[in-house]
XYZ file of C-alpha atoms in Angstrom:
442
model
C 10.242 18.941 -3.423
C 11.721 22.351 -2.614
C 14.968 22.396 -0.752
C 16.055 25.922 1.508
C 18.389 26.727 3.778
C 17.380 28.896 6.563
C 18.825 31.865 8.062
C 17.759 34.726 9.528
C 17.024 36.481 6.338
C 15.302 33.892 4.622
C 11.307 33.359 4.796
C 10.882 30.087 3.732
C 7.248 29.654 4.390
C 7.182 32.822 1.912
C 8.238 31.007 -0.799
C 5.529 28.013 -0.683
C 3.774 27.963 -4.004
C 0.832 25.834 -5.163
C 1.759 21.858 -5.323
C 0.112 18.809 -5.066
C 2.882 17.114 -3.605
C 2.755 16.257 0.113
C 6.201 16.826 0.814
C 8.481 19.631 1.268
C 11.422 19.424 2.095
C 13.146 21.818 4.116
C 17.176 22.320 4.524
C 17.718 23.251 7.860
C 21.439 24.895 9.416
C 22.314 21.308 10.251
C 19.752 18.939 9.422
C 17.965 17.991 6.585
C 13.848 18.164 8.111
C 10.720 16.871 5.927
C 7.166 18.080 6.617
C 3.976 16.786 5.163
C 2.563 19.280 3.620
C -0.911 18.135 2.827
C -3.094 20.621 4.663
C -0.426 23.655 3.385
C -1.378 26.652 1.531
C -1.963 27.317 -2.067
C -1.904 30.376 -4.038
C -4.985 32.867 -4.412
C -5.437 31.827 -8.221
C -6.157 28.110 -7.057
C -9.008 28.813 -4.370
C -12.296 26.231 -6.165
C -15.398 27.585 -5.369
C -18.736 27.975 -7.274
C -18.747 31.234 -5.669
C -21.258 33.677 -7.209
C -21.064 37.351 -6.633
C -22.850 41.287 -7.396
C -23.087 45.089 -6.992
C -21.195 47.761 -7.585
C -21.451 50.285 -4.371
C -19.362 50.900 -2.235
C -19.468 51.520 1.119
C -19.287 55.262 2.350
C -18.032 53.958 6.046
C -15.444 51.737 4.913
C -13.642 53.881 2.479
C -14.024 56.921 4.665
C -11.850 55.555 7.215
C -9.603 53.460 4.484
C -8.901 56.241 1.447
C -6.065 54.239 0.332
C -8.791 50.506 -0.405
C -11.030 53.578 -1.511
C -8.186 54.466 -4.288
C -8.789 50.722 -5.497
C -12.667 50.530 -5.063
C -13.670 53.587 -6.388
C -12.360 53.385 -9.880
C -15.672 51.453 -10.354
C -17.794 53.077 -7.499
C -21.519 53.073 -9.365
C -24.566 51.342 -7.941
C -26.085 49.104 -10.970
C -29.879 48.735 -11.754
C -30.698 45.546 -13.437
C -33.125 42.624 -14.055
C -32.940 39.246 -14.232
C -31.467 37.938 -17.571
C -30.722 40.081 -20.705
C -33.509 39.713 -22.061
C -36.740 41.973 -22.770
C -40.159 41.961 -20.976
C -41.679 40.658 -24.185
C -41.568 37.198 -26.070
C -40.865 36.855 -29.697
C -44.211 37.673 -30.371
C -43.979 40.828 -28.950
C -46.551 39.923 -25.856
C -46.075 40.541 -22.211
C -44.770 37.662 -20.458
C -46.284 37.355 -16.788
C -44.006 38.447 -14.046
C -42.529 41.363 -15.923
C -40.430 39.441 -18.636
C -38.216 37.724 -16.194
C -37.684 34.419 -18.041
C -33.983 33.677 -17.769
C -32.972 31.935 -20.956
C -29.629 30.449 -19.900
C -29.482 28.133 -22.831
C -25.786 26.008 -23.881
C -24.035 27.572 -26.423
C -23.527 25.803 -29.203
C -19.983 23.806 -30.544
C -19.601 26.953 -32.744
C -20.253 29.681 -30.290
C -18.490 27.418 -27.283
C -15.457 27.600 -29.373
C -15.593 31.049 -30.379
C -16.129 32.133 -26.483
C -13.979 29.701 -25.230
C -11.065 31.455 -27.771
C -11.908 34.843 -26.970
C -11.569 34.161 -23.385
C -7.700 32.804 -24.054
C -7.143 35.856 -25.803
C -8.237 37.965 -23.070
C -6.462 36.206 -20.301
C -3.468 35.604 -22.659
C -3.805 32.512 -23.814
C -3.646 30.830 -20.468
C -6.427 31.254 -17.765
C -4.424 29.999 -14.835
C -1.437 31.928 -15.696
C -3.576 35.077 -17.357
C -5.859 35.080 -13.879
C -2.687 35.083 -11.573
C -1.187 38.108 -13.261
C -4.272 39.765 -12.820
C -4.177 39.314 -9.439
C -0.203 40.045 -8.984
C -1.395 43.862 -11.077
C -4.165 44.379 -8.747
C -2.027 43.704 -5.535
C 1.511 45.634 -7.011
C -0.921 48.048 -7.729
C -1.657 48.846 -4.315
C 0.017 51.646 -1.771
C 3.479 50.826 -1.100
C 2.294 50.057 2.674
C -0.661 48.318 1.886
C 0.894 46.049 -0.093
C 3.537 45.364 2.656
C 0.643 44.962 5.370
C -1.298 42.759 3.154
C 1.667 40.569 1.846
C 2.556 39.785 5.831
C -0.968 38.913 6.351
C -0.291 36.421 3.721
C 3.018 35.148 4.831
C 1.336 34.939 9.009
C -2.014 33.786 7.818
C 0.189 30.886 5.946
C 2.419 29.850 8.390
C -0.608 29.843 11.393
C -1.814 27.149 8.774
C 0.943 25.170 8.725
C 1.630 25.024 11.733
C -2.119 24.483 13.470
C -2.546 20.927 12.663
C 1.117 19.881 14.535
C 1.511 18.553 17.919
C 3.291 20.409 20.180
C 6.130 17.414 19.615
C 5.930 17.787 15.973
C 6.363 21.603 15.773
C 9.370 21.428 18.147
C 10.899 18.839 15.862
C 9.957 19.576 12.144
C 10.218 23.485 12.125
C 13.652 25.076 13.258
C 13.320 27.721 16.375
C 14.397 30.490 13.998
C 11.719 30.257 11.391
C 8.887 30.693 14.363
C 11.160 33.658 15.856
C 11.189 35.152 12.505
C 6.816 34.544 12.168
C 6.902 36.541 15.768
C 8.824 38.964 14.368
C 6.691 39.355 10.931
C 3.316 39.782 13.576
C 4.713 41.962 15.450
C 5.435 44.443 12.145
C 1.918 43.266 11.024
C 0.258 44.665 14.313
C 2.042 47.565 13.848
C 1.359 48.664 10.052
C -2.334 47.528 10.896
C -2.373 49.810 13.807
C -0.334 52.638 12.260
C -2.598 52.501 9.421
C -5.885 51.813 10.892
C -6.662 48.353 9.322
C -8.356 45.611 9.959
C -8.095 41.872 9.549
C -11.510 42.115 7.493
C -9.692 44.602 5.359
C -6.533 43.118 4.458
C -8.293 39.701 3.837
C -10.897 41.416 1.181
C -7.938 42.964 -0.723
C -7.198 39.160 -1.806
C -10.967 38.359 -2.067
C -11.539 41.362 -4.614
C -8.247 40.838 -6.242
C -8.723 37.192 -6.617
C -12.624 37.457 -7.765
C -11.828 40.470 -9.514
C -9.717 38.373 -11.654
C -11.455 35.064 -12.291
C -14.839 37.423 -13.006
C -14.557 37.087 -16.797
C -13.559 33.653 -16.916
C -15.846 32.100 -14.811
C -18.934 34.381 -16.169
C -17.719 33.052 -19.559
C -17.794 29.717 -18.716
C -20.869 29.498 -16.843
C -22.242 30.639 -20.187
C -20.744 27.847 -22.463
C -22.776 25.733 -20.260
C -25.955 27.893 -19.906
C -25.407 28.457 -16.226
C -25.770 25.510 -15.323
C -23.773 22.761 -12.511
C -23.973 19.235 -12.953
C -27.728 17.854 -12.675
C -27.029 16.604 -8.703
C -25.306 20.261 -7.572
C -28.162 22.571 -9.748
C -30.812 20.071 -8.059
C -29.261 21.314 -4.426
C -28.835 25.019 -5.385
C -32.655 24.774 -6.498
C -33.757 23.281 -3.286
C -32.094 25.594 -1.623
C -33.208 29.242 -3.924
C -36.534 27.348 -3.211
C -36.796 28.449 0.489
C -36.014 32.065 0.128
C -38.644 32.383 -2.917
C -41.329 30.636 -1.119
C -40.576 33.271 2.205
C -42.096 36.176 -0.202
C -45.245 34.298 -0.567
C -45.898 34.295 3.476
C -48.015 36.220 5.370
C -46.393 39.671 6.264
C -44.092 39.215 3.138
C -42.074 42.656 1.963
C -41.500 41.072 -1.435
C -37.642 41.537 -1.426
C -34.561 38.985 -1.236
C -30.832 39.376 -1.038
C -28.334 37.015 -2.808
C -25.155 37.457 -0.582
C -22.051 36.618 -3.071
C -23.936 36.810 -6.349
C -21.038 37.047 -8.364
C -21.775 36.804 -12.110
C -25.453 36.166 -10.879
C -25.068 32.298 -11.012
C -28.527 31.355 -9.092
C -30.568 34.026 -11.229
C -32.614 31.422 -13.165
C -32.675 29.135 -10.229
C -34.479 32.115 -8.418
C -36.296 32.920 -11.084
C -37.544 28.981 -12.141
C -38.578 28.972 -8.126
C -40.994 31.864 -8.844
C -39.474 35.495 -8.164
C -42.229 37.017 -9.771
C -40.821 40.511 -10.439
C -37.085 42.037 -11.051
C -37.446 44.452 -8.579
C -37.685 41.825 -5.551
C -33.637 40.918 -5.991
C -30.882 42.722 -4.707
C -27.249 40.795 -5.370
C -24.256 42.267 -3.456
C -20.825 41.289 -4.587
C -17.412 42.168 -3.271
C -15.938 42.748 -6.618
C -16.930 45.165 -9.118
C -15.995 42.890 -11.988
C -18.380 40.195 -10.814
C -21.197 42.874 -10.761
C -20.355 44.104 -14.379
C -20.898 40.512 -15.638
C -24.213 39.949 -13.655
C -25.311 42.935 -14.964
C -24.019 42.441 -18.416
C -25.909 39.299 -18.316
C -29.391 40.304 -16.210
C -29.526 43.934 -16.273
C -32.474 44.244 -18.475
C -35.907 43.363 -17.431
C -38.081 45.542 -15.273
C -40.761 45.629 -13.342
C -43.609 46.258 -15.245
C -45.530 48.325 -12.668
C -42.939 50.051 -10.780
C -40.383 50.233 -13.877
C -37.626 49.150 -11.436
C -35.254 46.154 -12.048
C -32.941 44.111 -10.019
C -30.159 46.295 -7.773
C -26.821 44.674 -7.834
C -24.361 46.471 -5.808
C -20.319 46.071 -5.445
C -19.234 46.272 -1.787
C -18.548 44.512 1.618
C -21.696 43.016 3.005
C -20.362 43.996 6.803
C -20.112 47.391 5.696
C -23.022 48.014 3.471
C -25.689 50.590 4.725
C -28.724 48.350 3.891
C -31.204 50.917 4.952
C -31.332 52.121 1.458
C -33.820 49.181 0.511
C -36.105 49.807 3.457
C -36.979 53.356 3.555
C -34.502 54.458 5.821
C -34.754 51.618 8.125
C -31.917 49.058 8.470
C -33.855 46.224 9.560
C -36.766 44.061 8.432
C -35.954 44.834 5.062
C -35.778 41.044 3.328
C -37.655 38.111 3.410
C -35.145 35.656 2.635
C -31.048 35.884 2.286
C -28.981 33.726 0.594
C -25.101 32.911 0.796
C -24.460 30.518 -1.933
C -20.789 29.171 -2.069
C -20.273 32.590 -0.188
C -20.739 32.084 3.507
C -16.626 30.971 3.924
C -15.456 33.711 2.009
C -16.790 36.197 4.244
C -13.889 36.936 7.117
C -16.219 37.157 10.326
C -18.694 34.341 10.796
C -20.040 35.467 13.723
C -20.628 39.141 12.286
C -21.962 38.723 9.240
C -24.932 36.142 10.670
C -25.802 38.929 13.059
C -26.281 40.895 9.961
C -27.796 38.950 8.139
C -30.539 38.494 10.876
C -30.799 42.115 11.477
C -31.988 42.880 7.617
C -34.802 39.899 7.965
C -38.128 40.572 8.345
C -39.584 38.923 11.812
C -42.441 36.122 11.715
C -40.880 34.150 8.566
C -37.979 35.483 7.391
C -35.444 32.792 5.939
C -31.720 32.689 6.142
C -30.129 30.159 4.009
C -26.850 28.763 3.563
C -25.922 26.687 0.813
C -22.777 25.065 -0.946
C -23.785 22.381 -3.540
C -20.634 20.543 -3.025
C -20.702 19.755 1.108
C -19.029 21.019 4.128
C -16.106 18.975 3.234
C -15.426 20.825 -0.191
C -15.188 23.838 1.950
C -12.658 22.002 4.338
C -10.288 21.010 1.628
C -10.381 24.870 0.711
C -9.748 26.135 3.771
C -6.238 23.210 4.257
C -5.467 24.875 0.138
C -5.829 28.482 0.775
C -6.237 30.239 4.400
C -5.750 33.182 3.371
C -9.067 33.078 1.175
C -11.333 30.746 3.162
C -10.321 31.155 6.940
C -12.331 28.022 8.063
C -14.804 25.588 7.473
C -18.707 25.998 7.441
C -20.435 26.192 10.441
C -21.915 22.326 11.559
C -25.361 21.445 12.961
C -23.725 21.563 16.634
C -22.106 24.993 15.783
C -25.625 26.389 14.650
C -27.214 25.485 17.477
C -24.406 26.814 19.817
C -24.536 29.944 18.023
C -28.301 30.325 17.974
C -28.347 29.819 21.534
C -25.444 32.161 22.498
C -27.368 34.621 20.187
C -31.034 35.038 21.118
C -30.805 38.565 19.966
C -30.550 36.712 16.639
C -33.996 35.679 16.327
C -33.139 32.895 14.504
C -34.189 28.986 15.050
C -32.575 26.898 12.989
C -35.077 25.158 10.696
C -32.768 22.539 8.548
C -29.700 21.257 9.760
C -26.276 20.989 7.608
C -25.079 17.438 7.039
C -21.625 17.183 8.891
C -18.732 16.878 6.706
C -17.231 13.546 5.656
C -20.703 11.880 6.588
C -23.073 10.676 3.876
C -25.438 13.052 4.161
C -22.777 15.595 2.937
C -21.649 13.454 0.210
C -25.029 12.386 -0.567
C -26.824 16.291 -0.461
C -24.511 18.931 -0.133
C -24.456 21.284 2.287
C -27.977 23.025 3.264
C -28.491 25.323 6.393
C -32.199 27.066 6.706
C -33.265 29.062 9.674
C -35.846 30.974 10.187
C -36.818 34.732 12.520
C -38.757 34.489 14.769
């Protein structure tokens, strides 16, 4: 429990901090007021997710119009060639190996090497990841332009207290949360609109300052981890993820095929040998795009190697926002019909405009086949219970069959029909499967 006082110079809803306790309770001038907090924010360091994510671009539009995220971005502005898995085109007899080398061998390290990584990690980070990944984050954010930082840290302290207060009845709100404390949110939105306006930012810009600090952050640990346990998820969540790579592979096998695919929120490259085990028969067929540069380093650390044996070309991974990335690169000037399959795995929530980044997806797929799939190996309600954690990171839940079928109706410019519908969260199916979205262009 937390006890506060309000006044007119006090943000209480500022101070919330990660807690697993329900309760908070809140001093107000003349009454003591309890509110359930279970839904309530968390910090950035605490958002779960087997988020995966690549590249290291970034985009010419966005930082044009936003030199002072450019300042950030740029210190690690390079486009990255790579292959699937570190490893050569040849096996250890020196022979070709069919499909250009790309065998990914994501084997478990042994108790030896586990504990070596697992100490070097500690030492990087500190000797405590939680603690070592938040001050990463806190750098990367102090580290900003004075009024970035002040736009984005409002953005925070609204996007919070919108959460907190959404799930209230009208009744409840009146009673559990003293008049000042919404005066005083009006007051911080009003600034907000103002700095954002003043400033020319976005929404979609101040929320990926906390993705790429956040991600930024947790990009060595979780690439380090991942390897302890040779990339792999328990048995039940790899068996979904496969399933799921399974579809987009397959679409570069059909008729009018372009032979390429693009793995939305790669991150350290986590579905690489599940792409690769599906049958991606050369490097060059992958492009992973990432919002943080750090993820891309350790994809590329990791499958930067193997080429195509033919064209001599490997795997493009590429750091930058998907809204804003000029895609036209991979299809020879043109922007659209460019891959025949993308997939968001664990990566679909993160993204700040649901409605936007579908539309772009659909616009780089090839027509007659194409395959958009969304994916999160845990269900709809894992995404939920991030979402109640940490609004400022995941701003809502994924889309349900219903939605998708709203959406692909109020969007025929889409192209899209939806192919396999999600399980709805809390039901069986969810529990039972995961979460699975496929739809196809038309």
């Amino acid at each position: 429990d937390m006890t506060m006082t309000t006044s007119s110079s006090t943000r209480w809803w500022r101070k919330l901090a990660v807690t697993t306790h329900p309760i908070m309770a809140i001093a107000g001038s003349n009454s003591f007021v309890v509110i359930n907090l279970v839904a309530v924010v968390a910090s950035l360091a605490t958002t779960a997710s087997a988020r995966s994510q690549h590249m290291m671009c970034t985009s010419p539009a966005f930082l044009g119009h936003h030199p002072q995220v450019a300042h950030r971005l740029q210190q690690s502005s390079t486009t990255l060639f790579g292959g699937f898995g570190g490893v050569s085109s040849k096996d250890k007899k020196g022979k070709k190996k069919k499909g250009g080398g790309q065998s990914v061998a994501n084997k478990k390290m042994t108790p030896q090497n586990a504990k070596k990584a697992k100490q070097q990690l500690l030492e990087r980070y500190g000797g405590d990841l939680n603690i070592g990944t938040q001050e990463r984050i806190d750098k990367f954010l102090n580290s900003l332009e004075p009024h970035l930082k002040e736009t984005a840290e409002l953005y925070k302290t609204t996007t919070q207290f919108d959460a907190l207060v959404a799930p209230m009845t009208p009744a409840d709100r009146n009673r559990l949360i003293p008049p000042v404390q919404f005066e005083m949110a009006a007051s911080d939105k009003a600034k907000l609109q103002k700095l954002m306006e003043e400033h020319k930012l976005t929404e979609i810009d101040l929320h990926n300052v906390f993705q790429q600090a956040t991600w930024d952050a947790s990009a060595d640990a979780k690439a380090t981890q991942a390897d302890i346990v040779g990339g792999q998820m328990k048995p039940e969540l790899q068996q979904r993820i496969d399933k799921a790579c399974s579809f987009v592979v397959d679409a570069t096998k059909t008729e009018g095929a372009v032979g390429k695919i693009l793995d939305v929120g790669c991150g350290h490259g986590s579905i690489v040998k599940s792409l690769v085990d599906a049958g991606l028969e050369e490097p060059d067929m992958y492009v992973g795009l990432d919002l943080s540069s750090e993820m891309i380093k350790n994809a590329v650390d990791r499958y930067g190697s193997a080429r195509n044996g033919r064209t001599g070309k490997g795997r493009v991974f590429v750091a930058d926002d998907f809204l804003a990335h000029d895609f036209s690169v991979y299809g020879n000037g043109d922007s659209n019909d460019i891959f025949d399959g993308v997939i968001f795995c664990s990566a679909l929530h993160d993204l700040p405009d649901m409605i936007g980044t579908i539309t772009k997806a659909a616009s780089v797929l090839r027509s007659s086949g194409g395959k958009l799939v969304v994916v999160h190996a845990q269900g709809a309600q894992h995404v939920l219970g991030q979402n109640q954690a940490n609004p400022v990171m995941v701003s809502r839940g994924l889309p349900t069959a219903k939605e998708w079928s709203d959406m692909v109706a109020e969007h025929p410019e889409w192209g899209l029909t939806l192919e396999h519908e999600p399980a709805d969260p809390r039901s069986d199916g969810d529990l039972k499967y995961g979460y699975l979205t496929v739809l196809s262009k038309i």
